[in-house]
Amino acid sequence: MELAYLVNNGQQKKYTFNLNGKLITLVNGDFVNGWKFIEDQNKIQFSKGNKVIDVN
């Protein structure tokens, strides 16, 4: 999964990722395949249980 682009409308950031050729858009707190998307102070991560994956 790679970050394709980011839209910041001043209230909420929307991150669009390329996931196996399909574009998905997520905002802070959304879930995808059981993973929670977290955006905190320009750091983005996915978490599931005790596992955390940083997105560069």
GROMACS .gro file of C-alpha atoms in nm:
model
   56
    1MET     CA    1   0.000   0.000   0.000
    2GLU     CA    2   0.143   0.334  -0.097
    3LEU     CA    3   0.019   0.686  -0.038
    4ALA     CA    4  -0.107   0.827  -0.368
    5TYR     CA    5  -0.209   1.174  -0.248
    6LEU     CA    6  -0.338   1.382   0.043
    7VAL     CA    7  -0.621   1.635   0.048
    8ASN     CA    8  -0.636   1.884   0.336
    9ASN     CA    9  -0.953   2.093   0.337
   10GLY     CA   10  -0.855   2.273   0.658
   11GLN     CA   11  -1.083   2.063   0.877
   12GLN     CA   12  -0.988   1.707   0.795
   13LYS     CA   13  -0.709   1.535   0.603
   14LYS     CA   14  -0.812   1.268   0.352
   15TYR     CA   15  -0.543   1.019   0.254
   16THR     CA   16  -0.576   0.824  -0.071
   17PHE     CA   17  -0.377   0.503  -0.101
   18ASN     CA   18  -0.308   0.271  -0.392
   19LEU     CA   19  -0.397  -0.077  -0.267
   20ASN     CA   20  -0.327  -0.340  -0.533
   21GLY     CA   21  -0.430  -0.107  -0.815
   22LYS     CA   22  -0.741   0.027  -0.638
   23LEU     CA   23  -0.758   0.371  -0.480
   24ILE     CA   24  -0.902   0.392  -0.129
   25THR     CA   25  -0.952   0.713   0.069
   26LEU     CA   26  -0.924   0.713   0.448
   27VAL     CA   27  -0.961   0.967   0.727
   28ASN     CA   28  -0.837   0.937   1.084
   29GLY     CA   29  -1.016   0.652   1.263
   30ASP     CA   30  -1.132   0.461   0.954
   31PHE     CA   31  -1.095   0.083   0.940
   32VAL     CA   32  -0.975  -0.124   0.644
   33ASN     CA   33  -0.944  -0.505   0.661
   34GLY     CA   34  -0.954  -0.489   1.043
   35TRP     CA   35  -0.676  -0.228   1.061
   36LYS     CA   36  -0.742   0.116   1.211
   37PHE     CA   37  -0.599   0.414   1.025
   38ILE     CA   38  -0.440   0.672   1.260
   39GLU     CA   39  -0.316   1.019   1.167
   40ASP     CA   40  -0.149   1.208   1.450
   41GLN     CA   41   0.073   1.514   1.409
   42ASN     CA   42   0.167   1.432   1.047
   43LYS     CA   43   0.250   1.071   1.142
   44ILE     CA   44   0.032   0.804   0.981
   45GLN     CA   45  -0.005   0.447   1.102
   46PHE     CA   46  -0.222   0.139   1.084
   47SER     CA   47  -0.294  -0.052   1.404
   48LYS     CA   48  -0.454  -0.387   1.478
   49GLY     CA   49  -0.444  -0.518   1.833
   50ASN     CA   50  -0.086  -0.477   1.955
   51LYS     CA   51   0.058  -0.439   1.603
   52VAL     CA   52   0.139  -0.095   1.462
   53ILE     CA   53   0.269  -0.023   1.112
   54ASP     CA   54   0.414   0.318   1.029
   55VAL     CA   55   0.346   0.453   0.679
   56ASN     CA   56   0.635   0.650   0.531
   0.00000   0.00000   0.00000
